[in-house]
Short mmCIF file of C-alpha atoms in Angstrom, two decimals:
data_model
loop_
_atom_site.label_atom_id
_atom_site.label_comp_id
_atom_site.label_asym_id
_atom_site.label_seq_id
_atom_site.Cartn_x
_atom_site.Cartn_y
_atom_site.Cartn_z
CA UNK A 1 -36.94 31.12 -6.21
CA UNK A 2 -36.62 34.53 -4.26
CA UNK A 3 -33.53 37.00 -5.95
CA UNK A 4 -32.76 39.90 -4.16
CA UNK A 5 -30.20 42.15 -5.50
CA UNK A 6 -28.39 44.80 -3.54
CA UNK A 7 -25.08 46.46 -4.17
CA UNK A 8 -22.48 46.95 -1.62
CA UNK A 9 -19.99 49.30 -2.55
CA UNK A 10 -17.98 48.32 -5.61
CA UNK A 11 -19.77 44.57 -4.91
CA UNK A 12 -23.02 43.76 -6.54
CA UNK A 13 -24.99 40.96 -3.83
CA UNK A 14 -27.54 38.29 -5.18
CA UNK A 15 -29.44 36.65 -2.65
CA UNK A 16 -30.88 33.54 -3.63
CA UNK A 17 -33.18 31.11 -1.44
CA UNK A 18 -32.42 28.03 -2.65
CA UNK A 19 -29.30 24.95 -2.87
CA UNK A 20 -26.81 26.02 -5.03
CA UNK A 21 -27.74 22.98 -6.77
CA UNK A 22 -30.79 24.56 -7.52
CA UNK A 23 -29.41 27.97 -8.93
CA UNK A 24 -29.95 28.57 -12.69
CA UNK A 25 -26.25 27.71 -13.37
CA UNK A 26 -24.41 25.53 -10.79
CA UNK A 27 -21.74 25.30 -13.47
CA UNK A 28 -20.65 28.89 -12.45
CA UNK A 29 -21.33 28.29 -8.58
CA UNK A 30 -18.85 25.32 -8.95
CA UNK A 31 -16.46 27.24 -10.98
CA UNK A 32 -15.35 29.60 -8.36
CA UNK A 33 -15.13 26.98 -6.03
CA UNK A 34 -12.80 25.52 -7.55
CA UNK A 35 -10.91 28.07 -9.13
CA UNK A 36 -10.28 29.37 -5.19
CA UNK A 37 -9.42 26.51 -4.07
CA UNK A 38 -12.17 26.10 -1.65
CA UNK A 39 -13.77 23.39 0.15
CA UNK A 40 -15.28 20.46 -1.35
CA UNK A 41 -18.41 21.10 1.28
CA UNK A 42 -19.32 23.99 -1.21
CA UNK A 43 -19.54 22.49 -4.32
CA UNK A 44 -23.13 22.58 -5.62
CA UNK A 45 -23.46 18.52 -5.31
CA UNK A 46 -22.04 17.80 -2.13
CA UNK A 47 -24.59 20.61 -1.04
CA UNK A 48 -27.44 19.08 -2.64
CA UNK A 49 -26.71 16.24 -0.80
CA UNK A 50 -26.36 17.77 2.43
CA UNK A 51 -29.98 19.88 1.93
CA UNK A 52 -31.36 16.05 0.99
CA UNK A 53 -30.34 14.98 4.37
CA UNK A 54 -29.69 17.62 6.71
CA UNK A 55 -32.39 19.88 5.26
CA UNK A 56 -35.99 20.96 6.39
CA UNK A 57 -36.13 16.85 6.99
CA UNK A 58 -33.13 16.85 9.50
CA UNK A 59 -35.10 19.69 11.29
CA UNK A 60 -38.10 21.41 10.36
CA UNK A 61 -37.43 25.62 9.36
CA UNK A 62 -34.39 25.09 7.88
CA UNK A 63 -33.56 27.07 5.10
CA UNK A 64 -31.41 27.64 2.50
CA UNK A 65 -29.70 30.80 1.16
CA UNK A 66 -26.99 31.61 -0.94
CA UNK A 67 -25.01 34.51 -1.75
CA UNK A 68 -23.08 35.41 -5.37
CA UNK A 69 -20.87 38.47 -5.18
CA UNK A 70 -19.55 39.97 -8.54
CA UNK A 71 -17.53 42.83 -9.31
CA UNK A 72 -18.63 44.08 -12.34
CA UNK A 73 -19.66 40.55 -14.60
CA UNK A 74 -17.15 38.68 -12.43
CA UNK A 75 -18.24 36.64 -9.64
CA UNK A 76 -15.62 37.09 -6.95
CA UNK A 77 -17.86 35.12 -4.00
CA UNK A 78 -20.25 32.63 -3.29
CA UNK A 79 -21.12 31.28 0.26
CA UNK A 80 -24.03 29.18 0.95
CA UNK A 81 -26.07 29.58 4.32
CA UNK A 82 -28.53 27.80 6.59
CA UNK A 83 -30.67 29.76 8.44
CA UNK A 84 -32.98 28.63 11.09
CA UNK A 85 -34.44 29.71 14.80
CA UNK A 86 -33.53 28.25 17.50
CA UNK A 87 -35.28 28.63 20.93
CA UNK A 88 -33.64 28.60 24.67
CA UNK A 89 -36.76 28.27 26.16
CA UNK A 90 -38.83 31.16 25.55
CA UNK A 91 -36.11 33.22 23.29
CA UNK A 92 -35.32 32.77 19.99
CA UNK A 93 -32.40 32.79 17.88
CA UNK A 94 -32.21 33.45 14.06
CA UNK A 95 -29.04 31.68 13.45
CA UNK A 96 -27.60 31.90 10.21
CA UNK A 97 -24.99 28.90 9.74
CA UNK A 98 -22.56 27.79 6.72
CA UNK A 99 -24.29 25.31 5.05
CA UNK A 100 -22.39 21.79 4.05
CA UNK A 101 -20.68 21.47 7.24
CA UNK A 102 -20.91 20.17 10.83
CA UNK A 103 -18.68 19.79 13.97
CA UNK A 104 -17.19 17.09 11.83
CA UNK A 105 -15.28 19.35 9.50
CA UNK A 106 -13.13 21.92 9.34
CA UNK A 107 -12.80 25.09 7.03
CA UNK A 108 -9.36 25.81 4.97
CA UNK A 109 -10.75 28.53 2.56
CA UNK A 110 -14.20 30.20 1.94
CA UNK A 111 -14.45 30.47 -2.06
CA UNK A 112 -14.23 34.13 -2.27
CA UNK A 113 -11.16 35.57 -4.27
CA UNK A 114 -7.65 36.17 -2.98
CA UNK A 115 -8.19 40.25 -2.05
CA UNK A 116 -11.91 40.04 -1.90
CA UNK A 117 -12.60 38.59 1.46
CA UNK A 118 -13.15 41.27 3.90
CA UNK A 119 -15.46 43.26 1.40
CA UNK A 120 -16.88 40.36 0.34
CA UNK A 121 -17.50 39.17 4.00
CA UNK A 122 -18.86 42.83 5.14
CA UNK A 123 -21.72 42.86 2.48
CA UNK A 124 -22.77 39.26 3.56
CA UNK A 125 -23.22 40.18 7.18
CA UNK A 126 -24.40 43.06 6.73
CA UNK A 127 -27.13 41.38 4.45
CA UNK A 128 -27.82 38.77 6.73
CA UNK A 129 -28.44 41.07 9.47
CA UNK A 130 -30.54 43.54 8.04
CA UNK A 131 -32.27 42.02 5.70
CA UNK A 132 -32.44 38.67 6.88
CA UNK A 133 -33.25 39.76 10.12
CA UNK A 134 -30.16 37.13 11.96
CA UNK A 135 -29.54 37.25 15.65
CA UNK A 136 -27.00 34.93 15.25
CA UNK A 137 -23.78 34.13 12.39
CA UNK A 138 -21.74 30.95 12.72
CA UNK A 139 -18.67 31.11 10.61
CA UNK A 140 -17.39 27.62 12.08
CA UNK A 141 -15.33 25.42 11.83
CA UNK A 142 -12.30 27.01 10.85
CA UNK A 143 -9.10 25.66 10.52
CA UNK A 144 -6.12 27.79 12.18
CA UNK A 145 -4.16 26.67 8.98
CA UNK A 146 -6.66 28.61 6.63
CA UNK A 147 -4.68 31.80 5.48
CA UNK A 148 -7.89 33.68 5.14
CA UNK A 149 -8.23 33.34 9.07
CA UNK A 150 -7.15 36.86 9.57
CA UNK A 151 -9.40 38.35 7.10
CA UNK A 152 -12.27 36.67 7.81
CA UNK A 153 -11.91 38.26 11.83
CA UNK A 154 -11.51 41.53 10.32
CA UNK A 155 -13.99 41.36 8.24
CA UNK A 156 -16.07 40.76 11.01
CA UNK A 157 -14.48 43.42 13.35
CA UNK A 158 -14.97 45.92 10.41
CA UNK A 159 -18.45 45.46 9.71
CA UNK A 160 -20.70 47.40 11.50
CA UNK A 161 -24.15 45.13 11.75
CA UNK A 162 -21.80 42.80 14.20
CA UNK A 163 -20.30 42.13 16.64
CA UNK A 164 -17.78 38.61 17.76
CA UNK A 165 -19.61 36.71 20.87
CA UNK A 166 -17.41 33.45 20.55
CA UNK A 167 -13.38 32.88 19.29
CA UNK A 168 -12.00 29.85 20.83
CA UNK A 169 -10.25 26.85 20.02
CA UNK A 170 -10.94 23.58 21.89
CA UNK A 171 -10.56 20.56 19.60
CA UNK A 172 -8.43 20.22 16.17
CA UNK A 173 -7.81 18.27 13.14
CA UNK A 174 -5.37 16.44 11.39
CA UNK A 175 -3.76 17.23 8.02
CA UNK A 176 -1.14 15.39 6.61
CA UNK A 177 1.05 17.19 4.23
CA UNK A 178 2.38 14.99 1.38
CA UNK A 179 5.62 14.90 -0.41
CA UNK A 180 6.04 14.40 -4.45
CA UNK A 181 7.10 10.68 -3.95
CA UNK A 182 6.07 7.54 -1.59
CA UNK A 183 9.79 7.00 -1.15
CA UNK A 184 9.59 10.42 0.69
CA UNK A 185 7.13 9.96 2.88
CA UNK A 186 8.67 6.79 4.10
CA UNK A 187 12.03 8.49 4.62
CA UNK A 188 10.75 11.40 6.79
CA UNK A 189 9.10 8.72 9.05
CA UNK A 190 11.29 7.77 12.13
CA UNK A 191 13.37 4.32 12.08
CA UNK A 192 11.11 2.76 14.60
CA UNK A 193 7.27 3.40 12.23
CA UNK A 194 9.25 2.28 9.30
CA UNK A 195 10.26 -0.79 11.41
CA UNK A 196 6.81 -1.37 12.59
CA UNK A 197 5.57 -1.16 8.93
CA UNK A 198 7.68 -3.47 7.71
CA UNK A 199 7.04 -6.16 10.47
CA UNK A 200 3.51 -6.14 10.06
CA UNK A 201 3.88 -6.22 5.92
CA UNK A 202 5.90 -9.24 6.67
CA UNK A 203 3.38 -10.95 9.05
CA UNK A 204 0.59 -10.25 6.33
CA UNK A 205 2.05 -11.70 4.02
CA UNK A 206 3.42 -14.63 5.07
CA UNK A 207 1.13 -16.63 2.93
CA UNK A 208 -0.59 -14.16 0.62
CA UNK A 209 -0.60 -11.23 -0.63
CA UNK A 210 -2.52 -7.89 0.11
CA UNK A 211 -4.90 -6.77 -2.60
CA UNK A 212 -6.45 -3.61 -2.97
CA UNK A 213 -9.39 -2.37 -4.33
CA UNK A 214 -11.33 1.25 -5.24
CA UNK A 215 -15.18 1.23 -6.23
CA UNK A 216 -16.56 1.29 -9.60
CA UNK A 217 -20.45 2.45 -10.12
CA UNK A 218 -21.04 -1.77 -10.03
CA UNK A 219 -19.55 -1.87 -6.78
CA UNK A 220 -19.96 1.23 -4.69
CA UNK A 221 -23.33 0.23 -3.28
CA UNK A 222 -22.11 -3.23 -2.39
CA UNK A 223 -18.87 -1.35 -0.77
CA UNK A 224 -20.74 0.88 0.92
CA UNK A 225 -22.40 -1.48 2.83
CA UNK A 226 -19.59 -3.58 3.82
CA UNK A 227 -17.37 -0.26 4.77
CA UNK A 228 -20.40 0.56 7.45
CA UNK A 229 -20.62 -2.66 8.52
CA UNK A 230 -16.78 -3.43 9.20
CA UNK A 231 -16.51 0.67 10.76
CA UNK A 232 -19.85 -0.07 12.81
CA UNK A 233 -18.26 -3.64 14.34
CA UNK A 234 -15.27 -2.18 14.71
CA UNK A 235 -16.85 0.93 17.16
CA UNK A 236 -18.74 -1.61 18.81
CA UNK A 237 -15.97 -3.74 20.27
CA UNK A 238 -15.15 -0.89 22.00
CA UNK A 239 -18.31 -0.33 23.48
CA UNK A 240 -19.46 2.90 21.06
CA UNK A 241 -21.90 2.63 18.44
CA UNK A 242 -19.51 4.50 15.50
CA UNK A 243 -20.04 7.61 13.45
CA UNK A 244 -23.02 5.92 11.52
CA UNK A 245 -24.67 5.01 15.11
CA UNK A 246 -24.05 8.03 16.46
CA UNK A 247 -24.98 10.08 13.52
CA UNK A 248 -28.49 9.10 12.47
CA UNK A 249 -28.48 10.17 8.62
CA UNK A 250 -24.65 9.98 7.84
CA UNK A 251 -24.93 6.56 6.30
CA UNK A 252 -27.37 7.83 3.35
CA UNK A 253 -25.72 10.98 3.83
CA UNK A 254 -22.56 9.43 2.80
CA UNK A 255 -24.13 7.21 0.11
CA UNK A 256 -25.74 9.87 -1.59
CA UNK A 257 -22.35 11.89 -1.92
CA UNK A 258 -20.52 9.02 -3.49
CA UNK A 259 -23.26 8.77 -6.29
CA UNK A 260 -23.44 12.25 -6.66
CA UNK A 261 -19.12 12.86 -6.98
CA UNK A 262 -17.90 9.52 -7.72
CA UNK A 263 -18.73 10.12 -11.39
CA UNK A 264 -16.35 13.17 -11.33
CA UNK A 265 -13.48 10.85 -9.79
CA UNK A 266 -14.09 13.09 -6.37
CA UNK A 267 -15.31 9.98 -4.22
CA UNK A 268 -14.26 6.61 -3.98
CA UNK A 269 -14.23 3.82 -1.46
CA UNK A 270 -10.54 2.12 -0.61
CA UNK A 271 -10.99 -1.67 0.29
CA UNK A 272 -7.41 -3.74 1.35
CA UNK A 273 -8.21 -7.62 1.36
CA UNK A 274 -5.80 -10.56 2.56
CA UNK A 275 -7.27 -13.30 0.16
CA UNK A 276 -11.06 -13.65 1.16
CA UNK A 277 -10.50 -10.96 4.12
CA UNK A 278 -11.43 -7.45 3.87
CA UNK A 279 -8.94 -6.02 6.10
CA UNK A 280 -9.58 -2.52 6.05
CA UNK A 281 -11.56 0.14 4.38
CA UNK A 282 -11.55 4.01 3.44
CA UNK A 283 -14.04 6.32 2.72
CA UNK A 284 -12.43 9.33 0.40
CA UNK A 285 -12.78 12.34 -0.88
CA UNK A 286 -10.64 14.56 -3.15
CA UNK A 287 -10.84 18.31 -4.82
CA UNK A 288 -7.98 20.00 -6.56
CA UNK A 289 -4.59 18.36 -4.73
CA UNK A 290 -6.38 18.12 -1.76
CA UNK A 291 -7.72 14.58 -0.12
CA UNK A 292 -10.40 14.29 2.33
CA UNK A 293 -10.17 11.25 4.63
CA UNK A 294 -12.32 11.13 7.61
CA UNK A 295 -13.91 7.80 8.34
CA UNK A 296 -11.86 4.54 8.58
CA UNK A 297 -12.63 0.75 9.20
CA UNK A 298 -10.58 -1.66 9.96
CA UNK A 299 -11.24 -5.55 11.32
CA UNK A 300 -11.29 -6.47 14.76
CA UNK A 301 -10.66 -10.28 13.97
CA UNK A 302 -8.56 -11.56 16.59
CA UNK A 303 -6.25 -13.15 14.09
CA UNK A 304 -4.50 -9.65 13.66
CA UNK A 305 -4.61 -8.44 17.21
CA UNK A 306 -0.59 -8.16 16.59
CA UNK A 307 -0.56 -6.43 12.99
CA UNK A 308 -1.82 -2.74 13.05
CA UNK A 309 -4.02 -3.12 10.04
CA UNK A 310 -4.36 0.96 10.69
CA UNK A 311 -1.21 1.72 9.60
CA UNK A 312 -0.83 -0.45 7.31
CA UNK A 313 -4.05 1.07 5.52
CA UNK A 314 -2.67 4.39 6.27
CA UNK A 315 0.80 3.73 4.55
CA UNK A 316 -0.66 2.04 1.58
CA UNK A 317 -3.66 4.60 0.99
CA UNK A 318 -0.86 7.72 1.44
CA UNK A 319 1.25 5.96 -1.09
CA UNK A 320 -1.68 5.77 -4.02
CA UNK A 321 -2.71 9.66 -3.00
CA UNK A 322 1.00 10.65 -3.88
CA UNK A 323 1.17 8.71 -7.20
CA UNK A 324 -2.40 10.31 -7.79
CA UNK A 325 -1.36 13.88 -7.14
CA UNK A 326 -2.77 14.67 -4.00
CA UNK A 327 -0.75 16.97 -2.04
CA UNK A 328 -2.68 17.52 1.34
CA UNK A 329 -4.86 15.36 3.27
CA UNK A 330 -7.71 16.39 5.59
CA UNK A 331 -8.00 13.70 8.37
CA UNK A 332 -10.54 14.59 10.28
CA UNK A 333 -11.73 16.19 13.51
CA UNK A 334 -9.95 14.71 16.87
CA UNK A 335 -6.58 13.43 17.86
CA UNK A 336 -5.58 10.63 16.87
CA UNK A 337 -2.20 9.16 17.50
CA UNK A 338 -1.46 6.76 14.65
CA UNK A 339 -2.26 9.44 12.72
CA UNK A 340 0.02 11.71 14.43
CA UNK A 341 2.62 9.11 14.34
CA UNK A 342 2.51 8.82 10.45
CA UNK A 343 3.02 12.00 9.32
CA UNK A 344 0.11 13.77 10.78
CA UNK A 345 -0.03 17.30 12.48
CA UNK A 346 -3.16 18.14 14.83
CA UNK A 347 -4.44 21.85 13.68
CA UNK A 348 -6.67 24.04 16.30
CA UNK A 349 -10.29 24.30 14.79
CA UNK A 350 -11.89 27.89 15.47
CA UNK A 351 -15.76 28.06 16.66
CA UNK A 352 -16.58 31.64 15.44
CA UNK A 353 -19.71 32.98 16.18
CA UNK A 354 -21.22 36.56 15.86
CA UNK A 355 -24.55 38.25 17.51
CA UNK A 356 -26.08 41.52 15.34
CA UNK A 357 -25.13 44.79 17.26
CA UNK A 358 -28.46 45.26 18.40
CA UNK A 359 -28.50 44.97 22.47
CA UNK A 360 -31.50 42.31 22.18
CA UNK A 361 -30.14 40.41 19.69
CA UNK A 362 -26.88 39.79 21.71
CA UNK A 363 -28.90 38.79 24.82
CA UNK A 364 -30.19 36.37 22.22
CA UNK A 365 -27.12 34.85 21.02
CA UNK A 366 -25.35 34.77 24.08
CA UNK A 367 -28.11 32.60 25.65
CA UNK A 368 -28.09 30.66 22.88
CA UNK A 369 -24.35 29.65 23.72
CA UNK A 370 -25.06 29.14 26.98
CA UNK A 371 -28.01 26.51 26.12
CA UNK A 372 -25.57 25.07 23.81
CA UNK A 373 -22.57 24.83 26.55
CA UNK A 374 -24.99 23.42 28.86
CA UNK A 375 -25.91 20.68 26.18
CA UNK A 376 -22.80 19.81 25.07
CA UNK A 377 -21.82 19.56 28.86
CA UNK A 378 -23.73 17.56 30.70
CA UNK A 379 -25.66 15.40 27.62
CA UNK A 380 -22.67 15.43 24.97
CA UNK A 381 -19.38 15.19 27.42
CA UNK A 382 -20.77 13.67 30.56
CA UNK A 383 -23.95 11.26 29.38
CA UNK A 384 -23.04 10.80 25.96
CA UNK A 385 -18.90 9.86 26.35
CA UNK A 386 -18.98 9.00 29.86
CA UNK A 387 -22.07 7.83 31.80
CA UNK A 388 -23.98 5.98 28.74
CA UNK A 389 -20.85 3.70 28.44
CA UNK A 390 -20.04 3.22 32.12
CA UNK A 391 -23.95 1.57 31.88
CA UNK A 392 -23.56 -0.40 28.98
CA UNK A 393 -26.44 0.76 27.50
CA UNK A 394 -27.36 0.46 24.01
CA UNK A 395 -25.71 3.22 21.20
CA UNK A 396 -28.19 5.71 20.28
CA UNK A 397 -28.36 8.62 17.66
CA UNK A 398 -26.98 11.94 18.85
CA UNK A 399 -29.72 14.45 20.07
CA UNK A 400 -30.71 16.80 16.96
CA UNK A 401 -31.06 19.77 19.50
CA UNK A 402 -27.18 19.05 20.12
CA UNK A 403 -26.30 19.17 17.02
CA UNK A 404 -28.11 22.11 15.78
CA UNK A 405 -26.31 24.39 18.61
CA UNK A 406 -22.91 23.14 17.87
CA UNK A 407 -21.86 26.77 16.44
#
């Protein structure tokens, strides 16, 4: 394990190239996570399983690097990196990426303390440039509701070893925010998606009763499986492959992360059954007050082409998250309008992406971006969504170089 130590000011930096699983205590690492509030993507396990998967495996020269800050004894910062080169052709990037995350996810708050982000921020750039010898510094996805959005751009306009190539916003995400009772959340819904909820409660359960279920370590493995097979059949009918198609390692991606949290009540799987159906499933997350909820199933049995088992799902789940505490839920990347309908508000995501203020290495980032416009272009917008449909061809695995240049 390489340590480099450098001090920054009134900030001491320790440079360490490994997980944060792997760090001598992960205890700490996780501490200030969640004592900040921060993601759940940065807790030392999720990470772990996101090296497992997405690692030097997922494509060969990754590596791992990860940064504690303390003022004083206090750590006040940690932030965990992925660096790897990328080529346009003949030129190479040295991209230098938040590690955890994908185009999937979106950023609230960086676990750095309230106060400490800009200075915090400055040393890590300025470390990853000069000593880590970066072309390129991804600081996506963020969220526009992240209240550390300002600091982290002027941390970046402040520090001297960069300079900002990319701020845009061109896709959101949904967060739901959620009251102190279900009674609440029902009452601030409009007349008509109360009505709608009722009428399909009433068609379910005509002659049974819903049932609901959450995973146990007997059962997760089991539940697992069935939740990708019911989210993989539903995708299909429409002539997609899914998320766990589409995504080549996000079913033992996904697996591995409810091992590794379930035990700490932070994962779970949400199964709703009419009598030997399973109607719909839920795939959850949860740190702190917050919920993460991005991947859904529901059935596509023709018996319930009338009921919207979504919303039904939805209403339920929301319900049990109150009475459990959760305050805010995370629903994903993309617009979608049941979920707008129920409560949900679509957020702008930020792509933020910086080039070191050497003239070459900003030739090198920028054509990075354009290889990566290109790519998402005409493979991701036109082939993948449009074309590969239109020729009912069979679902295959997003391209890896795609998804390594989505900065």
């Amino acid at each position: 394990m390489k340590q480099i130590r450098h001090n920054h000011h009134r900030l001491s930096l320790e440079c360490l190239e490994v997980p944060p699983n792997q760090l001598p205590a992960p205890e700490d690492w996780d501490a200030l996570v969640r004592q900040t509030g921060a993601e759940i993507y940065f807790l030392s396990g999720w990470q772990k399983a996101w090296w497992h998967h997405y690692g030097a495996d997922f494509s060969s020269g990754r590596k791992p690097v990860c940064f504690i800050l303390r003022k004083g004894e206090q750590i006040i910062g940690v932030l965990p990196f992925c660096l790897e080169t990328i080529w346009t052709g003949p030129v190479p990037a040295r991209v230098a990426r938040l590690a955890g995350v994908d185009s999937n996810f979106a950023i609230m708050t960086l676990p750095i303390d309230t106060g400490m982000e800009t200075e915090a921020l400055t040393a890590v750039l300025d470390f990853l440039v000069h000593d880590l010898h970066c072309t390129t510094i991804s600081l996506s996805p963020l969220s526009q509701q992240s209240q550390q959005l300002g600091l982290i751009r002027a941390a970046c306009t402040s520090c001297p070893a960069v300079t900002e190539v990319r701020y845009r916003s061109d896709r959101g995400h949904t967060l739901m925010h959620l009251p102190d009772h279900p009674d609440s959340f029902m009452a601030a819904l409009s007349k008509s998606r109360r009505r709608e909820v009722r009428r399909d409660l009433k068609r379910l359960t005509r002659d049974e009763p819903l049932r609901s279920t959450c995973s146990t370590p007997d059962t997760r493995d089991e539940m697992m499986d069935r939740f990708i097979d019911l989210h993989t059949r539903q995708w299909e009918a429409t002539g997609k492959g899914g998320h766990f198609s589409d995504w080549r390692v996000a079913a033992a991606f996904y697996r591995t992360l409810l091992h590794l949290l379930a035990p700490n009540s932070q994962a779970a799987i949400d199964e709703q059954w009419l009598g030997d159906t399973l109607l719909s499933s839920q795939l959850r997350f949860t740190q702190g007050t917050k919920a993460y909820w991005w991947l859904n199933a529901r059935s596509v049995d023709p018996r319930f082409n009338k009921v919207g088992l979504g919303r039904v799902g939805l209403v339920e789940r929301v319900e049990d998250l109150i009475n459990t505490g959760s305050r805010l839920v995370e629903a994903g990347a993309g617009k979608y309008e049941y979920k707008l309908s129920y409560g949900g508000e679509l957020i702008p995501i930020h792509s933020l992406v910086l080039a070191s203020t050497r003239p070459v290495a900003r030739l090198q980032t920028r054509a990075l971006l354009l290889w990566a416009g290109a790519l998402h272009l005409f493979y991701y917008r036109l082939w993948f969504l449009k074309i590969r449909s239109r020729l009912n061809t069979k679902p295959r695995p997003l391209w890896t170089a795609w998804i390594r240049t989505r900065l």
